Structures are given as C-alpha cells and as structure tokens.
PDB file of C-alpha atoms in Angstrom:
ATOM      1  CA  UNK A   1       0.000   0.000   0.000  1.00 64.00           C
ATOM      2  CA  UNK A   2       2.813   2.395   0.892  1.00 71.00           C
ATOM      3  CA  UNK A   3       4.731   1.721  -2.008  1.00 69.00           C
ATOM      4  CA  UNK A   4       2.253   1.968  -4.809  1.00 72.00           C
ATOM      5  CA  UNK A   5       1.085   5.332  -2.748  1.00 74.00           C
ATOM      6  CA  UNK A   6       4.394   6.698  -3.333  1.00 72.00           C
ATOM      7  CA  UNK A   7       4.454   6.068  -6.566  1.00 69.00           C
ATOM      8  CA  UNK A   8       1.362   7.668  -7.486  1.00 74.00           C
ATOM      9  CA  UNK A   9       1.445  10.960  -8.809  1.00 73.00           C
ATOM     10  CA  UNK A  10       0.538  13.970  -6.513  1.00 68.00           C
ATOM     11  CA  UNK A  11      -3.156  15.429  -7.268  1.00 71.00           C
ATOM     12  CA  UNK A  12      -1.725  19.133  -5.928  1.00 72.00           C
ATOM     13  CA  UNK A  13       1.549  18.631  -7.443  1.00 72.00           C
ATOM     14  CA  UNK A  14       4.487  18.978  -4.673  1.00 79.00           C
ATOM     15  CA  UNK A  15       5.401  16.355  -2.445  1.00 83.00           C
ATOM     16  CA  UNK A  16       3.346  12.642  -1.220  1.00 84.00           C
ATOM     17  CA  UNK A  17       4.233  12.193   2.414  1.00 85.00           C
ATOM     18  CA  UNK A  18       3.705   8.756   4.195  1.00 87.00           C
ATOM     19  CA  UNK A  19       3.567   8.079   7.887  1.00 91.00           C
ATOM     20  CA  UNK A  20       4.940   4.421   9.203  1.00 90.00           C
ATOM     21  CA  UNK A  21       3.704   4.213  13.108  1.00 87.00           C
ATOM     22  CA  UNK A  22       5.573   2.590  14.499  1.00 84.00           C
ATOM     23  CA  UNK A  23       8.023   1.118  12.183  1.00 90.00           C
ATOM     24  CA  UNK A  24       9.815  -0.760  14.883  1.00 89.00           C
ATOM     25  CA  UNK A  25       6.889  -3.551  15.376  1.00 87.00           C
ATOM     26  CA  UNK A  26       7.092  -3.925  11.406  1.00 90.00           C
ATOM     27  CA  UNK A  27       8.244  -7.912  10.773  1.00 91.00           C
ATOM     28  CA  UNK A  28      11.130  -8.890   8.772  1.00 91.00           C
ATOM     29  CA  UNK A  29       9.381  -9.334   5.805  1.00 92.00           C
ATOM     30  CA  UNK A  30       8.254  -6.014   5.822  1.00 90.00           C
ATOM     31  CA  UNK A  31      11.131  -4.460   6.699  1.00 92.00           C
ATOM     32  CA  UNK A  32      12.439  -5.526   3.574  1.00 93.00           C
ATOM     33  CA  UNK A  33       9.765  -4.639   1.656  1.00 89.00           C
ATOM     34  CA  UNK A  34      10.283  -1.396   3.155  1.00 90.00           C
ATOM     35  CA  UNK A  35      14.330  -1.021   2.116  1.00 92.00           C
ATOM     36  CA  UNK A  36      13.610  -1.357  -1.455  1.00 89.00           C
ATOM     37  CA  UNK A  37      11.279   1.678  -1.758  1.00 88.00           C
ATOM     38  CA  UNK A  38      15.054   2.989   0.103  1.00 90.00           C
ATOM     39  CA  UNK A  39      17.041   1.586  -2.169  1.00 89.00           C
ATOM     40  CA  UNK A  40      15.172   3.408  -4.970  1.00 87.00           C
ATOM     41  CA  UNK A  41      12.991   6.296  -3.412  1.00 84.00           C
ATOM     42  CA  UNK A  42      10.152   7.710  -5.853  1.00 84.00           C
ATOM     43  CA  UNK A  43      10.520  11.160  -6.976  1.00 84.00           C
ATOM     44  CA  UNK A  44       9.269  13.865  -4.652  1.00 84.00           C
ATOM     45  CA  UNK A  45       8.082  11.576  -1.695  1.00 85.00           C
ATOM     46  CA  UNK A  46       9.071  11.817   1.899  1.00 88.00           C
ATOM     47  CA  UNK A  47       8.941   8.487   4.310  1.00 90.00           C
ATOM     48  CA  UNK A  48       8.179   9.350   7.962  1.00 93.00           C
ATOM     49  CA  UNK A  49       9.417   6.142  10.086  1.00 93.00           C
ATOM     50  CA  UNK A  50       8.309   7.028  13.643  1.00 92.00           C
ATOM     51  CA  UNK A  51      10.447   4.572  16.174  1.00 89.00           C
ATOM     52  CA  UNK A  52      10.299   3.580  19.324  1.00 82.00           C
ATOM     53  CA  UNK A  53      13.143   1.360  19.575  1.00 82.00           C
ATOM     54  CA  UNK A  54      15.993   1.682  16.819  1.00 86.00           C
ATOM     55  CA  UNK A  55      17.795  -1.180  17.081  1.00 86.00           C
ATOM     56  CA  UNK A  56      14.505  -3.282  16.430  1.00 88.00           C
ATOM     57  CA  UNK A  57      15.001  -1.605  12.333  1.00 92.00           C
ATOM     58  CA  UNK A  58      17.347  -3.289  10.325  1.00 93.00           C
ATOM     59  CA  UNK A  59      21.047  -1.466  10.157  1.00 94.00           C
ATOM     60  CA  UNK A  60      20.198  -0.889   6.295  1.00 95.00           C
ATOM     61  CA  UNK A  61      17.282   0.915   6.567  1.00 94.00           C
ATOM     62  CA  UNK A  62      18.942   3.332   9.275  1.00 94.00           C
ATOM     63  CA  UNK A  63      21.500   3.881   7.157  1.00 94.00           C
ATOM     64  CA  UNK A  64      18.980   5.434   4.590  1.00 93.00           C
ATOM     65  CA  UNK A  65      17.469   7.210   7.055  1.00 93.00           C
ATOM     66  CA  UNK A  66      18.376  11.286   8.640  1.00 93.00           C
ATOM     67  CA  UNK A  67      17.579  10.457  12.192  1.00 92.00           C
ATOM     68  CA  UNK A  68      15.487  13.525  13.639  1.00 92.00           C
ATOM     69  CA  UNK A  69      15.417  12.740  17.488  1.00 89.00           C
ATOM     70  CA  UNK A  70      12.061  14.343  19.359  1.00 84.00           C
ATOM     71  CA  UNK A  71      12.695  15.304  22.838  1.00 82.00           C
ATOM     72  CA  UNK A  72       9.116  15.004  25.368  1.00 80.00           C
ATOM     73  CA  UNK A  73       6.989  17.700  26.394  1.00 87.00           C
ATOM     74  CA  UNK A  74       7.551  18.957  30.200  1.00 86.00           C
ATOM     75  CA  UNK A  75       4.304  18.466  32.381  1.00 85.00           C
ATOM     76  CA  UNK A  76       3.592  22.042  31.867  1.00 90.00           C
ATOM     77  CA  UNK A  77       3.048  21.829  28.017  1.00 93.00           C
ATOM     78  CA  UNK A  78       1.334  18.536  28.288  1.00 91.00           C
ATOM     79  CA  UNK A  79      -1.515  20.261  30.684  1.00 91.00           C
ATOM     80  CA  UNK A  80      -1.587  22.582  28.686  1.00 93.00           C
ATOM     81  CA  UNK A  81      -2.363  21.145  25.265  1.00 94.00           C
ATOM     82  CA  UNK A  82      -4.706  18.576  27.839  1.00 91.00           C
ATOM     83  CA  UNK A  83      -6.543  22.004  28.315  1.00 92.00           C
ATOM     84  CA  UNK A  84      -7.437  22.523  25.227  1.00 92.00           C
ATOM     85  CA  UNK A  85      -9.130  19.493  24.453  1.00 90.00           C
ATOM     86  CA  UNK A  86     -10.606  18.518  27.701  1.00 88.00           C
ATOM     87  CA  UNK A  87     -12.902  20.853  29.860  1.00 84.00           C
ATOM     88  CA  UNK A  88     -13.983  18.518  32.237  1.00 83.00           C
ATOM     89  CA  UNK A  89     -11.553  17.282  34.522  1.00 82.00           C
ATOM     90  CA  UNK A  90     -10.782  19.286  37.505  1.00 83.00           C
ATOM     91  CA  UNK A  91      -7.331  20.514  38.407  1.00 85.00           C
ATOM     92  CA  UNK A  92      -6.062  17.209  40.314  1.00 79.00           C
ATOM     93  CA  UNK A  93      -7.128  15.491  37.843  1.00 80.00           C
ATOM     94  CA  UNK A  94      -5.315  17.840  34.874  1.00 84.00           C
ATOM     95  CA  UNK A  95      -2.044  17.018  37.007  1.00 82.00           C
ATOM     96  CA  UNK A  96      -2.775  13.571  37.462  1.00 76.00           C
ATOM     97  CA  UNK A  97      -2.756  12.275  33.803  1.00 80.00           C
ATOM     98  CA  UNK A  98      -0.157  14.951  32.893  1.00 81.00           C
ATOM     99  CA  UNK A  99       2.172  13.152  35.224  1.00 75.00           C
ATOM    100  CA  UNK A 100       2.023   9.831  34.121  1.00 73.00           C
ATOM    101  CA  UNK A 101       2.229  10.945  30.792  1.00 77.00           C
ATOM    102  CA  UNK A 102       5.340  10.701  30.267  1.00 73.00           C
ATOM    103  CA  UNK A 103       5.522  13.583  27.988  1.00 82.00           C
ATOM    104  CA  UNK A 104       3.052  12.223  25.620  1.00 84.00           C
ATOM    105  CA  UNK A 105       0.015  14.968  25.219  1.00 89.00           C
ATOM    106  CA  UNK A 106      -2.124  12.278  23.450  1.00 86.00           C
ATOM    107  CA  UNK A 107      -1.147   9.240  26.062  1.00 81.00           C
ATOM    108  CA  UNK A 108      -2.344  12.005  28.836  1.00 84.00           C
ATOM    109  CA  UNK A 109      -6.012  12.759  26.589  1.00 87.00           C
ATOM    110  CA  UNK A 110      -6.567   8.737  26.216  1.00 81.00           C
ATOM    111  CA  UNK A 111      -6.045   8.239  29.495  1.00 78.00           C
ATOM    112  CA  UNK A 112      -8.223  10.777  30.949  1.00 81.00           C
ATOM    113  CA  UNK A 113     -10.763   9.819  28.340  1.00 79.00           C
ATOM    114  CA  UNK A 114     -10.962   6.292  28.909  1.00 73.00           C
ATOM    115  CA  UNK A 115     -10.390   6.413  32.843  1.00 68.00           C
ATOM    116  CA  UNK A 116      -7.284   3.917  32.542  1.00 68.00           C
ATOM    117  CA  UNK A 117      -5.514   5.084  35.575  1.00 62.00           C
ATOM    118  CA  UNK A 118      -7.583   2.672  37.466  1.00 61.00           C
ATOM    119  CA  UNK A 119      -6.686  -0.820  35.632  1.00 59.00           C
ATOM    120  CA  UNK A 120      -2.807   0.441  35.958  1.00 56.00           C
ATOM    121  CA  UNK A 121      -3.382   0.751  39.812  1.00 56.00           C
ATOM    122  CA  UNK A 122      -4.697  -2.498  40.103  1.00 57.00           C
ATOM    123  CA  UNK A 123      -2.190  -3.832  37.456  1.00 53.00           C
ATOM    124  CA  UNK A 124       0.788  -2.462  39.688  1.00 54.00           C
ATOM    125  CA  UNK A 125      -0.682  -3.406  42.825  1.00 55.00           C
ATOM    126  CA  UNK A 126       1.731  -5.377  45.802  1.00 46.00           C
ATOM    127  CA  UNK A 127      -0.528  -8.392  45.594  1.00 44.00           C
ATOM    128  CA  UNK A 128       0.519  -8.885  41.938  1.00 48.00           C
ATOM    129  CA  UNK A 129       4.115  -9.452  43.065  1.00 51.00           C
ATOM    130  CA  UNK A 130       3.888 -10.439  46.849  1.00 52.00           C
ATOM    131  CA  UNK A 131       1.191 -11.126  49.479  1.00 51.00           C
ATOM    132  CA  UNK A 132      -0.870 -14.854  50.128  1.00 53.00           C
ATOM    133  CA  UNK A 133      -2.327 -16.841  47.177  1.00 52.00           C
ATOM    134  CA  UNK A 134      -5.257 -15.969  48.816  1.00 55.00           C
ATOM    135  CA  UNK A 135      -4.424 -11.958  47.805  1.00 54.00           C
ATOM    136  CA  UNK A 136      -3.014 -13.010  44.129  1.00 51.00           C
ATOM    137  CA  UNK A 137      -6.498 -14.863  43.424  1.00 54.00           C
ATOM    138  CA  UNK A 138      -8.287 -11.440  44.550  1.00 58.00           C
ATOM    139  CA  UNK A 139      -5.932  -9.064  42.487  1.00 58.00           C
ATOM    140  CA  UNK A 140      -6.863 -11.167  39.355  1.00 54.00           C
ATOM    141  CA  UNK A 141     -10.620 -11.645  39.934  1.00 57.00           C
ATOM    142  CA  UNK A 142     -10.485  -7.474  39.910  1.00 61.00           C
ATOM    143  CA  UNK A 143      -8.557  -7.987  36.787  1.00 59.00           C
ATOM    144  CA  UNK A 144     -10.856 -10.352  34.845  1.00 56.00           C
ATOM    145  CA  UNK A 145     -14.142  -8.735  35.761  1.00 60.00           C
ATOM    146  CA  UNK A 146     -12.669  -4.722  35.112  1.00 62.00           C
ATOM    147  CA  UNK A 147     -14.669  -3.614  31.853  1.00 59.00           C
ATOM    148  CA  UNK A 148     -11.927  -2.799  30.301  1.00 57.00           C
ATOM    149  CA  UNK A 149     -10.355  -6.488  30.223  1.00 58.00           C
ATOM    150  CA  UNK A 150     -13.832  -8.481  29.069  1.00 59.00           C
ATOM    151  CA  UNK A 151     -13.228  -8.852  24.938  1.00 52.00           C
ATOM    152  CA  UNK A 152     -15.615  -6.854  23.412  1.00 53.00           C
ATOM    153  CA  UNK A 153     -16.524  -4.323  25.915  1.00 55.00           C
ATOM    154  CA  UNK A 154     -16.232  -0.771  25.349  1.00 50.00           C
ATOM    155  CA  UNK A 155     -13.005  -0.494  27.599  1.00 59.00           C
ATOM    156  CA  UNK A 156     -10.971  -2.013  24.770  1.00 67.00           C
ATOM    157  CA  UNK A 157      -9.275   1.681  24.914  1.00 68.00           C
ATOM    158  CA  UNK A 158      -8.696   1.847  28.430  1.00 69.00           C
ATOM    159  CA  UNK A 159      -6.940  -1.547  28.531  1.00 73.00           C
ATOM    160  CA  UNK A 160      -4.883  -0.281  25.454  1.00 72.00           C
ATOM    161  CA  UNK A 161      -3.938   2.603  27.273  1.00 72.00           C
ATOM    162  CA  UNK A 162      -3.373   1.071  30.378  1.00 70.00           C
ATOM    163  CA  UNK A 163      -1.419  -1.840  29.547  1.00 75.00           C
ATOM    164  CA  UNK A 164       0.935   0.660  27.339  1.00 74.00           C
ATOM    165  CA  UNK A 165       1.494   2.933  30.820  1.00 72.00           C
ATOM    166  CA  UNK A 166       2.346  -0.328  32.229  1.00 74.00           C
ATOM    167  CA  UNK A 167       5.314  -0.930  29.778  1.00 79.00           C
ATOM    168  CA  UNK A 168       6.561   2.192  29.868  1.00 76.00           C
ATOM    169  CA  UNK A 169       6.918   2.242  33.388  1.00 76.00           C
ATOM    170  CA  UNK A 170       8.928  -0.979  33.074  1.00 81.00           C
ATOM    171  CA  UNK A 171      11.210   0.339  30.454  1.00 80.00           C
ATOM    172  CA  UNK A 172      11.332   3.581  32.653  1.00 78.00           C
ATOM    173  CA  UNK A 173      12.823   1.218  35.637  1.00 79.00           C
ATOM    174  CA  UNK A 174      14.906  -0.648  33.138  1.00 80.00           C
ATOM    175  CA  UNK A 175      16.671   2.792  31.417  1.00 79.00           C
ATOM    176  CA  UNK A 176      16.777   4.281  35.432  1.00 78.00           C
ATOM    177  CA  UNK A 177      18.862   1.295  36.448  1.00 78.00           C
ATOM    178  CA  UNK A 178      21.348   1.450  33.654  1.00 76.00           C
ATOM    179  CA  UNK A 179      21.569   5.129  33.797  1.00 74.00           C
ATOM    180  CA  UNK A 180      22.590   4.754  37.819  1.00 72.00           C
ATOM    181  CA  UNK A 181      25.436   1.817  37.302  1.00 66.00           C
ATOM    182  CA  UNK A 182      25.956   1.978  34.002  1.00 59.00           C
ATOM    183  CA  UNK A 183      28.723  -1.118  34.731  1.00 56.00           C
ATOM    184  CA  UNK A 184      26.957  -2.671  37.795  1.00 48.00           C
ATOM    185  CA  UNK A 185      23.063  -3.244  36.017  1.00 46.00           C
ATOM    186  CA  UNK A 186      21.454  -6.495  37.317  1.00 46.00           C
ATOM    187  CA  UNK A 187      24.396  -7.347  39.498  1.00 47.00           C
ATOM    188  CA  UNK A 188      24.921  -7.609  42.957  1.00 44.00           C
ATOM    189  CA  UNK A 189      26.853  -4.270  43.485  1.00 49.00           C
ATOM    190  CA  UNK A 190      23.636  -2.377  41.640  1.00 48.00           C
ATOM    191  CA  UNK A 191      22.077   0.242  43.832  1.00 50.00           C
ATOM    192  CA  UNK A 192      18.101   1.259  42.876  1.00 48.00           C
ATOM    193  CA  UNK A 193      17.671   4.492  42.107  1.00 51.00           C
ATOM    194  CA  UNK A 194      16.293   6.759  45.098  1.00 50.00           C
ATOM    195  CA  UNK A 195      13.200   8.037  43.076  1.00 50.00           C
ATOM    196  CA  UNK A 196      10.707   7.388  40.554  1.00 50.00           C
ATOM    197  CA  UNK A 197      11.900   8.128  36.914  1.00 50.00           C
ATOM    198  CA  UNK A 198       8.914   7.328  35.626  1.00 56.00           C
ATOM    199  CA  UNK A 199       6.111  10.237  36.703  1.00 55.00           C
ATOM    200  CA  UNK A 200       3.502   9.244  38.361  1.00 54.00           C
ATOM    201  CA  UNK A 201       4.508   5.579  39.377  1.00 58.00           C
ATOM    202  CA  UNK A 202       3.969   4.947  43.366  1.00 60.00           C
ATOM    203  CA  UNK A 203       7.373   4.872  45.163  1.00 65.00           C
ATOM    204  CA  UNK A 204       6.708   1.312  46.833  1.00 66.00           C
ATOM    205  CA  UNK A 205       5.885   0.184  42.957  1.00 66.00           C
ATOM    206  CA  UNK A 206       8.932   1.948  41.707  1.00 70.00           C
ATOM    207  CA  UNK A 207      11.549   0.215  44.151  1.00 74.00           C
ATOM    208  CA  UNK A 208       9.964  -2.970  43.292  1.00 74.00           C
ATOM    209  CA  UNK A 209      10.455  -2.957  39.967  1.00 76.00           C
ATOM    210  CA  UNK A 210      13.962  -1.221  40.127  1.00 77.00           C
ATOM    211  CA  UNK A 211      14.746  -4.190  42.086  1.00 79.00           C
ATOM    212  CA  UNK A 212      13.910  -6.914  39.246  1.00 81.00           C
ATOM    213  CA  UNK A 213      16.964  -8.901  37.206  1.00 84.00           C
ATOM    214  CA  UNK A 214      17.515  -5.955  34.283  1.00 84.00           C
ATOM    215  CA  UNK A 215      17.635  -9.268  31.806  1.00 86.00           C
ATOM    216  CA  UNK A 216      13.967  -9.929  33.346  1.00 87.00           C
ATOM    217  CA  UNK A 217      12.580  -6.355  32.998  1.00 87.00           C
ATOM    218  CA  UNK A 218      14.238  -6.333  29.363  1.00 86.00           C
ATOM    219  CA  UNK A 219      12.500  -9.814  28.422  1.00 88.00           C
ATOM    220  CA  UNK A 220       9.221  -8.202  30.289  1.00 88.00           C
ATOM    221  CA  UNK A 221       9.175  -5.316  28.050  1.00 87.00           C
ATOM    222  CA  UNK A 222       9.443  -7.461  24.799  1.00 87.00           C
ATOM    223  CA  UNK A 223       6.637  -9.688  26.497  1.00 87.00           C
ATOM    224  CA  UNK A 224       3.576  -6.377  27.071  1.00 85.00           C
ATOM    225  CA  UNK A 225       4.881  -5.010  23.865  1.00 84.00           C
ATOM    226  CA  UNK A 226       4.116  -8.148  21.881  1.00 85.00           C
ATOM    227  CA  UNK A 227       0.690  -8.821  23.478  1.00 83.00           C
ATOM    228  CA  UNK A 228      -0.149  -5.453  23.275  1.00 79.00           C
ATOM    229  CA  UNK A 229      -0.205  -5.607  19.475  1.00 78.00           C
ATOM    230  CA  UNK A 230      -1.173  -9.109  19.763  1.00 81.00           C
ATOM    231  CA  UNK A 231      -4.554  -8.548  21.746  1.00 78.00           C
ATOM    232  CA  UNK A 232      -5.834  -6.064  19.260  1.00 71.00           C
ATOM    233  CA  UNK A 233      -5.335  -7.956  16.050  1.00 77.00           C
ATOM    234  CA  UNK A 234      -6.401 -11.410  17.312  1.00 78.00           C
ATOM    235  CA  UNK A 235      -8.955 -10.235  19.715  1.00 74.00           C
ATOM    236  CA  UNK A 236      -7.693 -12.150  22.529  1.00 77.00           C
ATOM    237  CA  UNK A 237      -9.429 -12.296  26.056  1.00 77.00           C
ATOM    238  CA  UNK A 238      -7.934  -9.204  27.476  1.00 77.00           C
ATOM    239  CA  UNK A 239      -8.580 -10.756  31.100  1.00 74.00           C
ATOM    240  CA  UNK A 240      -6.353 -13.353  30.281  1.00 78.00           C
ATOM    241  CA  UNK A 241      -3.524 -11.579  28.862  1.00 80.00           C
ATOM    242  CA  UNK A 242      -3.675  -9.369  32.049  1.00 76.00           C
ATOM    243  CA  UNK A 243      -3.283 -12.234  34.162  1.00 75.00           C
ATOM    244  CA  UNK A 244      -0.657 -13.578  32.190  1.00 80.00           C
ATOM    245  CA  UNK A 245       1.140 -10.279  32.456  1.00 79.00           C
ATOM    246  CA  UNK A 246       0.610  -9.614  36.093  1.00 75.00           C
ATOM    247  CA  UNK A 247       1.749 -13.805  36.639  1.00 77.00           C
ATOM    248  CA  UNK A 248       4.706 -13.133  34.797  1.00 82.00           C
ATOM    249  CA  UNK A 249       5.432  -9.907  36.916  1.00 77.00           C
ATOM    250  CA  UNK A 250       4.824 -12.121  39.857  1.00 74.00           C
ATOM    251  CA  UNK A 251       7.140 -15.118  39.969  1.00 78.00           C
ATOM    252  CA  UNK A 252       9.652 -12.962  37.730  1.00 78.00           C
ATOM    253  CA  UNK A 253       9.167 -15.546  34.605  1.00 78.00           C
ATOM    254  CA  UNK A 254       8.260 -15.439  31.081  1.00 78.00           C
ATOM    255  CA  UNK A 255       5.692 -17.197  29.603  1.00 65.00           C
ATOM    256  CA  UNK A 256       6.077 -18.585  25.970  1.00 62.00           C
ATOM    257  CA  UNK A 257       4.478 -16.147  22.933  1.00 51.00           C
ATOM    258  CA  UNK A 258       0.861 -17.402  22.227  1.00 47.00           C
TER     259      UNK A 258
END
C-alpha cells in the first residue's frame, strides 16, 4: 500500500508524504519490503518512520534514514495542550494524567478519556508481586471482571492505554537502572535508584520494579509489547492476557508467545 502510494502521482503537485507508526513492530518481511522503496525512493516523496526502539530496524534501513530525534513535552506543556481538548476534569485530575504521561500529550487525553488510571493501579498493585495466594487470586478476579479487560466491551481503549502505561513504566525502571550503574546493572553491586523516573509511578511500585533482574525487565518489556499488538489484532481475552502479564510480573518468569 505504501509503495504503490508513493508512486502515485501527486493530485496538488508537490510532495506525497507517508507516515509508518511505528516502524519498529514492522516484521522482517516487511522491513524488507520497506528497504527497497530505500534503495530506490520515488521522486518527490518523503517516508516518515516514527520509532520507538531503533535497534529493532534493520542497520540498512537506518543507514537510509536522517535520524530527527524528538525530545518530550515537560508536564507544563502537556496540561496545557490537555486544556485545550478537555474541559472537564478538575485541576487534580489535569495534574494527574499529565504526570504519568510521560511527555506524551495524546497518552495524557486517552487516558483521561478512557479512565485507565484505574486498571494500571490495580495492574501495579503489591498483591501482583507479593502477598498470600489468597491476595493473588483477589488481584486477578479485579482484573478479569474490570470492563476494560472483558473482549468486546467498550473499555478495549482503556486496557490499550493502560497496559501501554504499564510498559513504559517498566522500560522507565529498566533505562533508570542502567543510567545509575551503568557497569553494575542487574548485578549484585547495583544500587536502585532513590526516586521514581517514571512520573507518576507509586514509590513502593517503583523500588519494586527497580529491584527486578535488568535481563527480566528487558524480556518483560518485549513480552507487554508483543501482546499489546497481539490482543488487538487477534482479539484475545484481554482478562487473560492481564493475568498472564501480572503472573509473569509475579514469579519474575516469562511465559512462551501465544
């Protein structure tokens, strides 16, 4: 589709522009596909490859590529542009979904819109990780009976949204690590970083997660990315992929790709 778009000639004359989002879940198949429209670009036509995670794109299609890096909005500016669209929420609740953000004005409107803070409270919630079996069986009856986890129901959104916070926090914890023993990550001389990099995620959550094998968080972040995608297109039970997320979280495994 792409390609033959691309090829087409403009019906205003100037420039075709195409948007790839994100180009970093593409396959290998299609990233291939992809490199020959690179190899031999159509006249007048710009390729917008929005990534989240570069070294998921094949070296020869960065190579092809000027690499225009895009900083995040400050909570200020996301408010802000949450203003503008939103005139319902009240103050608290403006700098509640600016904070957990992350920077992302349209991540801050989807969750405000599709009241996802909730499901990431319960998704991040002790019993998840620690606690009596007695506990873990509660946290995932709340789980499987939330509207937004029953396939079909009208939360689809706020499980999207949700489940996405959830993986950002992870690589948030992951990146914070690193960043604070940049030779010591996942060993025994690591120290946790004091406070929450990621905004809005609770302190006792934070130093929980910071406290995870970095090769686990890592493989954990692969794991919500893939049935993120996964749960849309195949229309899985989203109760089931949250309690195969929050088991995974919980006896620090993961479980084989469906």
């Amino acid at each position: 589709g792409t390609t033959l778009f691309l090829r087409k000639t403009s019906s205003l004359g100037g420039y075709r522009a195409a948007v790839i989002d994100s180009a970093d879940e593409m396959n290998f198949i299609a990233q291939n596909a992809l490199l020959k429209v690179l190899e031999e670009p159509p006249p007048d036509a710009l390729l917008f490859l929005i990534c989240h995670a570069e070294n998921r794109i094949l070296p020869t299609i960065r190579s092809r590529c000027v690499k225009l890096p895009l900083a995040r909005l400050g909570q200020t500016d996301v408010k802000n542009i949450v203003r503008d669209h939103l005139t319902d929420l009240s103050e608290s609740q403006f700098d509640a979904v600016s904070a957990v953000s992350n920077g992302c004005p349209g991540l801050a409107i989807s969750i405000a819109e599709s009241g996802a803070l909730g499901l990431v409270e319960t998704l991040s919630g002790a019993a998840l990780k620690s606690g009596t079996a007695a506990q873990h069986a509660k946290a995932m009856a709340a789980l499987s009976n939330d509207p937004g986890a029953r396939a079909g129901s009208a939360g689809g959104k706020r499980f999207e949204t949700a489940l996405g916070l959830f993986r950002d926090a992870t690589a948030s914890a992951a990146h914070a690590i690193i960043k604070a023993n940049p030779t010591a990550a996942g060993s025994a001389e690591a120290q946790p970083p004091e406070s929450p990099a990621f905004p809005g995620c609770s302190d006792a959550f934070w130093n929980e997660m910071v406290g995870a094998p970095i090769d686990f968080l890592s493989a954990y972040y692969e794991r919500i990315t893939y049935l993120h995608g996964l749960t849309t297109r195949a229309s899985l039970d989203r109760a089931a992929v949250l309690s195969d997320i929050a088991l995974m979280w919980r006896f620090q495994t993961i479980s084989d790709p469906a």
